[in-house]
Coordinates of N, CA and C in Angstrom, one line a residue:
M1 N 188.4 27.3 130.1 CA 189.1 27.4 128.9 C 189.5 28.9 128.7
K2 N 190.8 29.1 128.4 CA 191.3 30.5 128.2 C 190.5 31.2 127.0
P3 N 190.3 32.5 127.1 CA 189.6 33.2 126.0 C 190.2 33.0 124.7
I4 N 191.5 33.0 124.5 CA 192.1 32.8 123.2 C 191.7 31.4 122.6
K5 N 191.7 30.4 123.5 CA 191.3 29.0 123.0 C 189.8 28.9 122.7
R6 N 189.0 29.7 123.5 CA 187.6 29.7 123.3 C 187.3 30.3 122.0
N7 N 188.0 31.4 121.7 CA 187.8 32.1 120.4 C 188.2 31.1 119.3
A8 N 189.3 30.4 119.5 CA 189.8 29.5 118.4 C 188.7 28.4 118.2
L9 N 188.1 27.9 119.3 CA 187.1 26.8 119.2 C 185.9 27.3 118.4
F10 N 185.4 28.5 118.8 CA 184.2 29.1 118.1 C 184.5 29.4 116.6
S11 N 185.8 29.9 116.4 CA 186.1 30.1 115.0 C 186.2 28.9 114.2
T12 N 186.7 27.8 114.8 CA 186.8 26.5 114.1 C 185.4 26.0 113.8
I13 N 184.4 26.1 114.7 CA 183.1 25.7 114.5 C 182.4 26.5 113.4
A14 N 182.6 27.8 113.5 CA 182.0 28.8 112.5 C 182.5 28.5 111.1
F15 N 183.8 28.3 111.0 CA 184.5 28.0 109.7 C 184.0 26.7 109.2
G16 N 184.0 25.7 110.0 CA 183.6 24.3 109.6 C 182.1 24.4 109.1
A17 N 181.3 25.1 109.8 CA 179.9 25.2 109.4 C 179.8 25.9 108.0
T18 N 180.6 26.9 107.8 CA 180.5 27.6 106.5 C 181.0 26.7 105.3
I19 N 182.0 26.0 105.6 CA 182.5 25.0 104.5 C 181.5 23.9 104.3
T20 N 180.9 23.4 105.3 CA 179.9 22.4 105.2 C 178.6 22.8 104.4
V21 N 178.1 24.0 104.8 CA 176.9 24.5 104.1 C 177.2 24.8 102.6
N22 N 178.4 25.4 102.3 CA 178.7 25.7 100.9 C 178.9 24.4 100.1
A23 N 179.5 23.4 100.8 CA 179.7 22.1 100.1 C 178.3 21.4 99.8
L24 N 177.5 21.4 100.9 CA 176.2 20.7 100.7 C 175.3 21.4 99.7
A25 N 175.5 22.7 99.6 CA 174.7 23.5 98.6 C 174.9 22.9 97.2
N26 N 176.0 22.3 96.9 CA 176.2 21.7 95.6 C 176.2 20.2 95.6
I27 N 176.5 19.6 96.7 CA 176.5 18.1 96.8 C 175.0 17.6 96.9
L28 N 174.2 18.2 97.7 CA 172.8 17.7 97.9 C 172.0 17.8 96.6
P29 N 171.9 18.9 95.9 CA 172.1 20.2 96.3 C 170.9 20.8 97.1
I30 N 171.1 21.9 97.8 CA 170.0 22.5 98.5 C 168.9 23.0 97.6
N31 N 167.7 22.6 97.9 CA 166.5 22.9 97.1 C 166.6 22.4 95.7
G32 N 167.4 21.3 95.5 CA 167.5 20.7 94.2 C 168.2 21.5 93.1
L33 N 168.9 22.6 93.5 CA 169.6 23.4 92.6 C 171.0 23.7 93.1
N34 N 172.1 23.6 92.3 CA 173.4 24.0 92.8 C 173.5 25.5 92.6
T35 N 174.6 26.1 93.1 CA 174.7 27.5 93.2 C 174.7 28.1 91.8
G36 N 175.4 27.5 90.8 CA 175.5 28.0 89.5 C 174.1 27.9 88.8
E37 N 173.3 26.9 89.1 CA 172.0 26.8 88.4 C 171.1 27.9 88.9
V38 N 171.2 28.3 90.2 CA 170.4 29.4 90.7 C 170.8 30.7 89.9
S39 N 172.1 30.9 89.8 CA 172.6 32.0 89.0 C 172.0 32.1 87.6
A40 N 171.9 30.9 87.0 CA 171.4 30.8 85.6 C 170.0 31.3 85.5
L41 N 169.3 31.2 86.6 CA 167.9 31.6 86.6 C 167.7 33.1 86.5
Y42 N 168.8 33.8 86.8 CA 168.8 35.3 86.8 C 170.0 35.8 86.0
P43 N 169.9 35.5 84.7 CA 171.1 35.8 83.8 C 171.5 37.3 83.8
S44 N 172.7 37.6 84.1 CA 173.3 38.9 84.1 C 174.6 39.0 83.3
L45 N 174.7 40.0 82.6 CA 176.0 40.2 81.8 C 177.1 40.5 82.7
F46 N 176.9 40.9 84.0 CA 178.0 41.2 84.9 C 178.6 39.9 85.5
T47 N 177.9 38.8 85.5 CA 178.4 37.6 86.1 C 179.6 37.1 85.3
P48 N 180.8 36.9 86.0 CA 182.0 36.5 85.3 C 182.0 35.0 84.9
A49 N 183.0 34.6 84.2 CA 183.1 33.2 83.8 C 183.3 32.3 85.1
G50 N 182.9 31.1 84.9 CA 182.9 30.2 86.1 C 184.3 30.1 86.7
I51 N 185.3 30.1 85.9 CA 186.7 29.9 86.5 C 187.0 31.0 87.5
T52 N 186.4 32.2 87.4 CA 186.7 33.3 88.3 C 186.3 32.9 89.7
F53 N 185.3 32.1 89.9 CA 184.9 31.7 91.2 C 185.8 30.8 92.0
S54 N 186.9 30.4 91.3 CA 187.9 29.6 92.0 C 188.6 30.4 93.0
I55 N 188.4 31.7 93.1 CA 189.0 32.5 94.1 C 188.5 32.1 95.5
W56 N 187.3 31.5 95.5 CA 186.8 31.0 96.8 C 187.7 30.0 97.5
S57 N 188.4 29.2 96.6 CA 189.4 28.3 97.2 C 190.5 29.0 97.9
V58 N 191.0 30.1 97.3 CA 192.0 31.0 97.9 C 191.5 31.6 99.2
I59 N 190.3 32.1 99.2 CA 189.7 32.7 100.4 C 189.6 31.8 101.5
Y60 N 189.0 30.6 101.2 CA 188.8 29.6 102.3 C 190.1 29.0 102.8
L61 N 191.1 28.9 102.0 CA 192.4 28.4 102.4 C 193.1 29.4 103.4
L62 N 193.0 30.7 103.0 CA 193.5 31.7 103.9 C 192.7 31.8 105.2
L63 N 191.4 31.7 105.1 CA 190.6 31.7 106.4 C 190.9 30.5 107.2
L64 N 191.2 29.3 106.6 CA 191.7 28.2 107.4 C 193.0 28.5 108.1
G65 N 193.9 29.2 107.4 CA 195.1 29.6 108.1 C 194.8 30.5 109.3
Y66 N 193.8 31.4 109.1 CA 193.4 32.3 110.2 C 192.9 31.5 111.4
V67 N 192.1 30.5 111.2 CA 191.6 29.7 112.2 C 192.7 28.9 112.9
I68 N 193.6 28.3 112.1 CA 194.7 27.5 112.7 C 195.6 28.4 113.5
L69 N 195.9 29.6 113.0 CA 196.8 30.5 113.7 C 196.2 30.9 115.1
Q70 N 194.9 30.9 115.3 CA 194.4 31.2 116.6 C 194.8 30.1 117.6
W71 N 194.9 28.9 117.2 CA 195.3 27.8 118.1 C 196.8 27.8 118.4
L72 N 197.6 28.4 117.5 CA 199.0 28.4 117.7 C 199.5 29.6 118.4
K73 N 198.8 30.8 118.2 CA 199.3 32.0 118.8 C 198.9 32.2 120.2
S74 N 199.8 32.7 121.1 CA 199.5 33.0 122.5 C 199.0 34.4 122.6
D75 N 199.3 35.3 121.7 CA 198.8 36.7 121.7 C 197.4 36.8 121.3
A76 N 196.5 37.1 122.2 CA 195.1 37.1 121.9 C 194.5 38.3 121.3
Y77 N 195.3 39.4 121.3 CA 194.7 40.7 120.9 C 194.2 40.8 119.5
V78 N 195.0 40.3 118.6 CA 194.5 40.4 117.2 C 193.3 39.6 116.9
F79 N 193.1 38.5 117.6 CA 192.0 37.6 117.4 C 190.8 38.1 118.3
A80 N 191.1 38.7 119.4 CA 190.0 39.3 120.2 C 189.3 40.4 119.4
E81 N 190.1 41.1 118.6 CA 189.5 42.2 117.8 C 188.8 41.7 116.6
T82 N 189.0 40.5 116.1 CA 188.5 40.1 114.9 C 187.5 38.9 114.9
A83 N 187.6 38.1 116.0 CA 186.9 36.8 116.0 C 185.4 36.9 115.9
K84 N 184.8 37.8 116.7 CA 183.4 37.9 116.7 C 182.8 38.3 115.3
L85 N 183.5 39.3 114.7 CA 183.1 39.7 113.4 C 183.3 38.5 112.4
F86 N 184.3 37.7 112.6 CA 184.5 36.6 111.7 C 183.4 35.6 111.9
W87 N 183.0 35.3 113.1 CA 181.8 34.4 113.4 C 180.6 34.9 112.7
L88 N 180.3 36.2 112.8 CA 179.2 36.8 112.1 C 179.3 36.7 110.6
S89 N 180.4 36.9 110.0 CA 180.6 36.7 108.6 C 180.3 35.3 108.2
C90 N 180.7 34.3 109.0 CA 180.4 32.9 108.7 C 178.9 32.6 108.7
L91 N 178.2 33.2 109.7 CA 176.8 33.0 109.9 C 176.0 33.6 108.6
L92 N 176.4 34.8 108.3 CA 175.8 35.5 107.1 C 176.1 34.8 105.8
N93 N 177.3 34.2 105.7 CA 177.6 33.4 104.5 C 176.7 32.2 104.4
C94 N 176.5 31.5 105.5 CA 175.6 30.3 105.5 C 174.2 30.7 105.2
C95 N 173.7 31.8 105.8 CA 172.3 32.2 105.6 C 172.1 32.7 104.2
W96 N 173.1 33.3 103.6 CA 173.0 33.7 102.2 C 172.8 32.5 101.3
I97 N 173.6 31.5 101.5 CA 173.5 30.3 100.7 C 172.1 29.7 100.7
V98 N 171.5 29.6 101.9 CA 170.2 29.1 102.1 C 169.1 30.0 101.3
A99 N 169.2 31.3 101.6 CA 168.3 32.2 100.9 C 168.4 32.1 99.4
W100 N 169.7 32.1 98.9 CA 169.9 32.1 97.5 C 169.3 30.8 96.8
H101 N 169.6 29.7 97.5 CA 169.1 28.4 96.9 C 167.6 28.2 97.0
Y102 N 167.0 28.9 97.9 CA 165.5 28.9 98.0 C 164.9 30.0 97.2
L103 N 165.7 30.7 96.4 CA 165.3 31.7 95.4 C 164.7 32.9 96.1
K104 N 165.1 33.2 97.4 CA 164.7 34.4 98.1 C 165.7 35.5 97.8
V105 N 165.6 36.0 96.5 CA 166.7 36.9 96.0 C 166.7 38.2 96.8
S106 N 165.6 38.8 97.2 CA 165.6 40.0 97.9 C 166.2 39.8 99.3
I107 N 166.0 38.7 99.9 CA 166.6 38.4 101.2 C 168.1 38.2 101.1
S108 N 168.4 37.5 100.0 CA 169.9 37.3 99.7 C 170.6 38.6 99.6
V109 N 170.0 39.6 98.9 CA 170.7 40.9 98.8 C 170.9 41.5 100.2
T110 N 169.9 41.5 101.0 CA 170.0 42.0 102.4 C 171.1 41.3 103.1
L111 N 171.2 40.0 103.0 CA 172.2 39.3 103.7 C 173.6 39.6 103.1
M112 N 173.7 39.7 101.8 CA 174.9 40.1 101.2 C 175.4 41.5 101.6
L113 N 174.5 42.4 101.7 CA 174.9 43.7 102.2 C 175.4 43.7 103.6
L114 N 174.7 42.9 104.5 CA 175.2 42.7 105.9 C 176.6 42.1 105.9
L115 N 176.8 41.1 105.0 CA 178.1 40.5 105.0 C 179.1 41.5 104.5
L116 N 178.8 42.3 103.5 CA 179.7 43.3 103.0 C 180.1 44.3 104.2
L117 N 179.1 44.7 104.9 CA 179.4 45.7 106.0 C 180.3 45.0 107.1
T118 N 180.0 43.7 107.4 CA 180.8 43.0 108.4 C 182.3 42.9 107.9
L119 N 182.4 42.5 106.6 CA 183.8 42.4 106.1 C 184.5 43.7 106.0
A120 N 183.7 44.8 105.7 CA 184.3 46.1 105.7 C 184.9 46.5 107.1
Q121 N 184.1 46.1 108.1 CA 184.6 46.4 109.5 C 185.9 45.5 109.8
L122 N 185.9 44.3 109.3 CA 187.0 43.4 109.5 C 188.2 44.0 108.8
F123 N 188.0 44.4 107.5 CA 189.1 45.0 106.7 C 189.7 46.2 107.4
L124 N 188.9 47.1 107.9 CA 189.4 48.3 108.6 C 190.1 47.9 109.9
K125 N 189.6 46.9 110.6 CA 190.3 46.5 111.9 C 191.7 45.9 111.6
V126 N 191.8 45.0 110.6 CA 193.1 44.4 110.3 C 194.1 45.4 109.7
R127 N 193.5 46.5 109.1 CA 194.5 47.5 108.7 C 195.0 48.3 109.8
K128 N 194.3 48.5 110.9 CA 194.7 49.3 112.0 C 195.6 48.6 113.0
I129 N 195.3 47.3 113.1 CA 196.1 46.5 114.1 C 197.6 46.3 113.6
S130 N 198.5 46.6 114.5 CA 199.9 46.4 114.1 C 200.3 44.9 114.1
M131 N 200.8 44.5 113.0 CA 201.2 43.1 112.8 C 202.6 43.0 112.3
N132 N 203.4 42.4 113.2 CA 204.8 42.3 112.9 C 205.2 41.0 112.2
S133 N 204.5 39.9 112.5 CA 204.9 38.7 112.0 C 204.3 38.4 110.6
A134 N 205.0 37.7 109.8 CA 204.6 37.4 108.4 C 203.3 36.6 108.5
A135 N 203.2 35.7 109.5 CA 202.1 34.8 109.6 C 200.8 35.6 109.8
E136 N 200.9 36.6 110.6 CA 199.7 37.5 110.9 C 199.3 38.3 109.6
K137 N 200.3 38.8 108.9 CA 200.0 39.5 107.7 C 199.3 38.6 106.7
I138 N 199.8 37.4 106.6 CA 199.3 36.5 105.5 C 198.0 35.9 105.9
F139 N 197.8 35.5 107.2 CA 196.6 34.8 107.6 C 195.6 35.6 108.4
V140 N 195.9 36.9 108.6 CA 194.9 37.7 109.3 C 194.5 38.9 108.3
R141 N 195.6 39.6 107.9 CA 195.3 40.8 107.1 C 194.9 40.4 105.6
L142 N 195.6 39.5 105.0 CA 195.3 39.1 103.6 C 194.0 38.5 103.4
P143 N 193.6 37.5 104.2 CA 192.3 36.9 103.9 C 191.1 37.8 103.9
F144 N 191.1 38.7 104.9 CA 189.9 39.6 105.0 C 190.0 40.7 103.9
T145 N 191.2 41.0 103.4 CA 191.3 41.9 102.3 C 190.7 41.3 101.1
I146 N 191.1 40.1 100.8 CA 190.7 39.4 99.6 C 189.2 39.1 99.7
Y147 N 188.7 38.6 100.8 CA 187.3 38.3 101.1 C 186.5 39.6 100.9
F148 N 186.9 40.7 101.5 CA 186.1 41.9 101.3 C 186.0 42.4 99.9
A149 N 187.1 42.3 99.2 CA 187.1 42.7 97.8 C 186.2 41.9 96.9
W150 N 186.3 40.6 97.2 CA 185.4 39.7 96.4 C 183.9 39.9 96.7
I151 N 183.6 40.1 97.9 CA 182.2 40.3 98.3 C 181.7 41.7 97.8
C152 N 182.6 42.6 97.6 CA 182.2 43.9 96.9 C 181.7 43.5 95.5
V153 N 182.4 42.7 94.8 CA 182.0 42.2 93.4 C 180.7 41.4 93.5
A154 N 180.7 40.5 94.5 CA 179.5 39.6 94.6 C 178.3 40.4 95.0
T155 N 178.4 41.5 95.7 CA 177.3 42.3 96.0 C 176.7 43.0 94.8
I156 N 177.6 43.5 93.9 CA 177.1 44.1 92.7 C 176.4 43.0 91.8
A157 N 177.0 41.8 91.8 CA 176.3 40.7 91.0 C 175.0 40.3 91.6
N158 N 174.9 40.3 92.9 CA 173.7 39.9 93.6 C 172.6 40.9 93.4
I159 N 173.0 42.2 93.5 CA 172.0 43.3 93.2 C 171.5 43.2 91.7
S160 N 172.4 42.9 90.8 CA 172.1 42.7 89.4 C 171.1 41.6 89.2
A161 N 171.3 40.5 89.9 CA 170.4 39.3 89.9 C 169.0 39.7 90.4
F162 N 169.0 40.5 91.5 CA 167.7 40.9 92.0 C 167.0 41.8 91.0
L163 N 167.7 42.7 90.4 CA 167.0 43.5 89.4 C 166.5 42.7 88.2
V164 N 167.2 41.7 87.8 CA 166.7 40.8 86.8 C 165.5 40.1 87.3
S165 N 165.5 39.6 88.5 CA 164.3 38.9 89.1 C 163.0 39.7 89.1
I166 N 163.1 41.0 89.3 CA 161.9 41.8 89.3 C 161.7 42.5 88.0
G167 N 162.5 42.2 87.0 CA 162.3 42.7 85.6 C 162.5 44.2 85.6
W168 N 163.4 44.7 86.4 CA 163.7 46.2 86.4 C 164.3 46.6 85.0
P169 N 163.7 47.7 84.4 CA 164.2 48.1 83.1 C 165.5 48.9 83.0
A170 N 166.0 49.2 84.2 CA 167.3 50.0 84.2 C 167.2 51.3 83.5
L171 N 166.0 52.0 83.7 CA 165.8 53.3 83.0 C 166.0 53.2 81.5
N172 N 165.6 52.1 80.9 CA 165.7 51.9 79.5 C 167.2 51.9 79.0
I173 N 168.1 51.7 79.9 CA 169.5 51.6 79.5 C 169.8 50.2 79.0
A174 N 170.5 50.1 77.9 CA 170.8 48.8 77.3 C 171.6 48.0 78.3
P175 N 171.3 46.6 78.3 CA 172.0 45.8 79.3 C 173.5 45.8 79.2
A176 N 174.1 46.0 78.0 CA 175.5 46.1 77.9 C 176.0 47.3 78.5
T177 N 175.3 48.4 78.3 CA 175.7 49.7 78.9 C 175.6 49.6 80.4
W178 N 174.6 49.1 80.9 CA 174.4 48.9 82.4 C 175.5 48.1 83.0
T179 N 175.9 47.0 82.3 CA 177.0 46.2 82.7 C 178.3 46.9 82.8
I180 N 178.6 47.7 81.8 CA 179.8 48.5 81.8 C 179.8 49.5 82.9
V181 N 178.6 50.1 83.2 CA 178.5 51.0 84.4 C 178.9 50.3 85.7
M182 N 178.3 49.1 85.8 CA 178.6 48.3 87.0 C 180.1 47.9 87.1
M183 N 180.7 47.6 86.0 CA 182.1 47.2 86.0 C 182.9 48.5 86.4
A184 N 182.5 49.6 85.9 CA 183.3 50.9 86.2 C 183.2 51.2 87.7
I185 N 182.0 50.9 88.3 CA 181.8 51.1 89.7 C 182.8 50.2 90.5
A186 N 182.9 48.9 90.1 CA 183.8 48.0 90.7 C 185.2 48.4 90.6
A187 N 185.6 48.9 89.4 CA 187.0 49.3 89.1 C 187.3 50.5 90.0
L188 N 186.4 51.5 90.0 CA 186.6 52.7 90.8 C 186.7 52.4 92.3
L189 N 185.9 51.5 92.7 CA 186.0 51.1 94.1 C 187.4 50.4 94.4
G190 N 187.8 49.5 93.5 CA 189.1 48.9 93.7 C 190.2 49.9 93.7
I191 N 190.2 50.9 92.8 CA 191.2 51.9 92.8 C 191.2 52.7 94.0
F192 N 190.0 53.1 94.5 CA 189.9 54.0 95.7 C 190.4 53.3 96.9
V193 N 190.0 52.1 97.2 CA 190.4 51.3 98.4 C 191.9 51.1 98.3
T194 N 192.4 50.6 97.2 CA 193.8 50.3 97.0 C 194.7 51.5 97.3
T195 N 194.2 52.7 96.7 CA 195.0 53.9 96.9 C 194.9 54.5 98.3
K196 N 193.7 54.5 98.9 CA 193.5 55.1 100.2 C 194.2 54.3 101.3
Y197 N 194.1 52.9 101.2 CA 194.6 52.1 102.3 C 195.9 51.4 101.9
R198 N 196.4 51.7 100.7 CA 197.7 51.1 100.2 C 197.7 49.6 100.3
V199 N 196.7 49.0 99.7 CA 196.5 47.6 99.8 C 196.3 47.0 98.4
A200 N 197.4 46.6 97.7 CA 197.3 46.1 96.3 C 196.4 44.9 96.1
P201 N 196.4 43.9 97.0 CA 195.6 42.8 96.8 C 194.1 43.1 96.5
F202 N 193.6 44.2 97.1 CA 192.2 44.5 96.9 C 191.9 44.8 95.4
A203 N 192.7 45.6 94.8 CA 192.6 45.9 93.3 C 192.8 44.7 92.5
I204 N 193.7 43.8 92.9 CA 194.0 42.6 92.1 C 192.8 41.7 92.1
V205 N 192.0 41.6 93.2 CA 190.8 40.8 93.2 C 189.8 41.4 92.2
I206 N 189.6 42.7 92.2 CA 188.7 43.4 91.3 C 189.2 43.1 89.9
A207 N 190.5 43.2 89.6 CA 191.0 42.9 88.3 C 190.7 41.5 87.8
W208 N 190.8 40.6 88.8 CA 190.5 39.2 88.5 C 189.0 39.0 88.1
A209 N 188.1 39.7 88.8 CA 186.7 39.6 88.4 C 186.5 40.2 87.0
L210 N 187.2 41.3 86.7 CA 187.0 41.9 85.4 C 187.6 41.0 84.3
F211 N 188.7 40.3 84.7 CA 189.2 39.3 83.7 C 188.2 38.2 83.4
G212 N 187.5 37.8 84.5 CA 186.4 36.8 84.3 C 185.3 37.2 83.4
I213 N 185.0 38.5 83.5 CA 184.0 39.1 82.6 C 184.5 39.2 81.1
Y214 N 185.8 39.5 81.0 CA 186.4 39.6 79.7 C 186.4 38.3 79.0
I215 N 186.9 37.2 79.7 CA 187.0 36.0 79.0 C 185.6 35.4 78.7
K216 N 184.6 35.8 79.5 CA 183.2 35.2 79.2 C 182.6 35.8 78.0
W217 N 182.9 37.1 77.7 CA 182.2 37.8 76.6 C 183.1 38.0 75.4
S218 N 184.4 37.7 75.5 CA 185.3 37.9 74.4 C 184.9 37.0 73.2
G219 N 184.8 37.6 72.0 CA 184.4 36.8 70.8 C 183.0 36.5 70.7
T220 N 182.1 37.2 71.5 CA 180.7 37.0 71.4 C 180.0 38.2 70.9
V221 N 178.7 38.2 70.9 CA 177.9 39.4 70.5 C 178.0 40.5 71.5
N222 N 178.4 40.1 72.7 CA 178.6 41.2 73.7 C 180.1 41.5 73.9
E223 N 180.8 41.5 72.8 CA 182.3 41.8 72.8 C 182.6 43.2 73.3
I224 N 181.7 44.1 73.2 CA 181.9 45.5 73.7 C 182.1 45.4 75.2
I225 N 181.4 44.5 75.9 CA 181.6 44.3 77.3 C 183.0 43.8 77.6
A226 N 183.5 42.9 76.8 CA 184.8 42.3 76.9 C 185.9 43.4 76.8
Y227 N 185.7 44.3 75.8 CA 186.7 45.4 75.6 C 186.7 46.3 76.8
A228 N 185.5 46.7 77.3 CA 185.4 47.6 78.4 C 186.1 46.9 79.6
A229 N 185.8 45.6 79.8 CA 186.4 44.9 81.0 C 187.9 44.9 80.9
L230 N 188.4 44.7 79.7 CA 189.9 44.7 79.5 C 190.5 46.0 79.8
V231 N 189.9 47.1 79.4 CA 190.4 48.4 79.7 C 190.4 48.7 81.2
L232 N 189.2 48.4 81.8 CA 189.1 48.6 83.3 C 190.1 47.7 84.0
L233 N 190.3 46.5 83.5 CA 191.2 45.5 84.1 C 192.6 46.1 84.1
I234 N 193.0 46.6 83.0 CA 194.4 47.2 82.9 C 194.6 48.4 83.8
I235 N 193.5 49.2 83.9 CA 193.6 50.4 84.8 C 193.7 50.0 86.3
T236 N 192.8 49.0 86.6 CA 192.8 48.5 88.0 C 194.1 47.8 88.4
A237 N 194.5 47.0 87.5 CA 195.8 46.3 87.8 C 197.0 47.3 87.9
G238 N 196.9 48.3 87.0 CA 197.9 49.4 87.1 C 197.9 50.1 88.4
A239 N 196.7 50.3 89.0 CA 196.6 50.9 90.3 C 197.2 50.0 91.4
A240 N 197.0 48.7 91.2 CA 197.6 47.7 92.2 C 199.1 47.7 92.1
F241 N 199.6 47.7 90.9 CA 201.1 47.7 90.7 C 201.7 49.0 91.2
N242 N 201.1 50.1 91.0 CA 201.6 51.4 91.4 C 201.6 51.4 92.9
T243 N 200.6 50.9 93.6 CA 200.6 50.9 95.0 C 201.7 49.9 95.6
W244 N 201.8 48.8 94.9 CA 202.8 47.8 95.3 C 204.2 48.4 95.2
R245 N 204.4 49.1 94.1 CA 205.7 49.8 93.8 C 206.0 50.8 94.9
R246 N 205.0 51.6 95.3 CA 205.2 52.6 96.3 C 205.6 52.0 97.7
L247 N 205.0 50.8 97.9 CA 205.3 50.1 99.1 C 206.6 49.3 99.0
R248 N 207.4 49.6 98.0 CA 208.6 48.9 97.7 C 208.4 47.4 97.6
F249 N 207.3 47.0 96.9 CA 207.0 45.6 96.6 C 206.7 44.8 97.9
A250 N 206.3 45.4 99.0 CA 205.8 44.6 100.1 C 204.4 44.2 99.8
V251 N 204.0 43.0 100.1 CA 202.7 42.5 99.8 C 201.6 43.2 100.6
L252 N 201.8 43.4 101.9 CA 200.7 43.9 102.7 C 201.3 45.0 103.6

């Protein structure tokens, strides 16, 4: 079997395993708890509204395109550079699900950080590789940009859940204040990456997460969080638009 097809086969298996594990996590569910029920055990003001997690559908559809493209493209370079890291990201994704569902929160944080580092490497690789076709930009560059951005948010949420699990007092900082600090970190990261690498979708994902936090707490006793999320959302979305404008409205 040619290397390009072998990579395609392994990518198909890795992606299929990831989808299967994530589906079974909620269908079975693993350890008798679905993913949302585990999150509810570690309540955090940073966790966005449930609708926000629909971004996983976008991520997985784009990754499916990445896998399919490997079977269709004869040029092996772009996939030779990214395939192994993609397989590792799939493995870490599956392991995280298992750790999370079995309430091994500290292990889940370690796995999430490893996934974050893996996706950071993928993000940097796809930024450096020259891609001339629209298909490669959409199904190679875009999925790992969105995936990386979302895992940045997920990492903050995972660390927050871990701190809740150990009863960390956050240096006597009020929970709402601590949440605003975490949102500000996410927004600054989104602005930094978007500006440095000129990649608007990254900031858009961060803005989407902030929107989820806004709609969750708007009109509640934690409305100060909603207001802060709205302000940070506008700033982050503005950075995305400004980058997009400078690129003359090119998506990637």
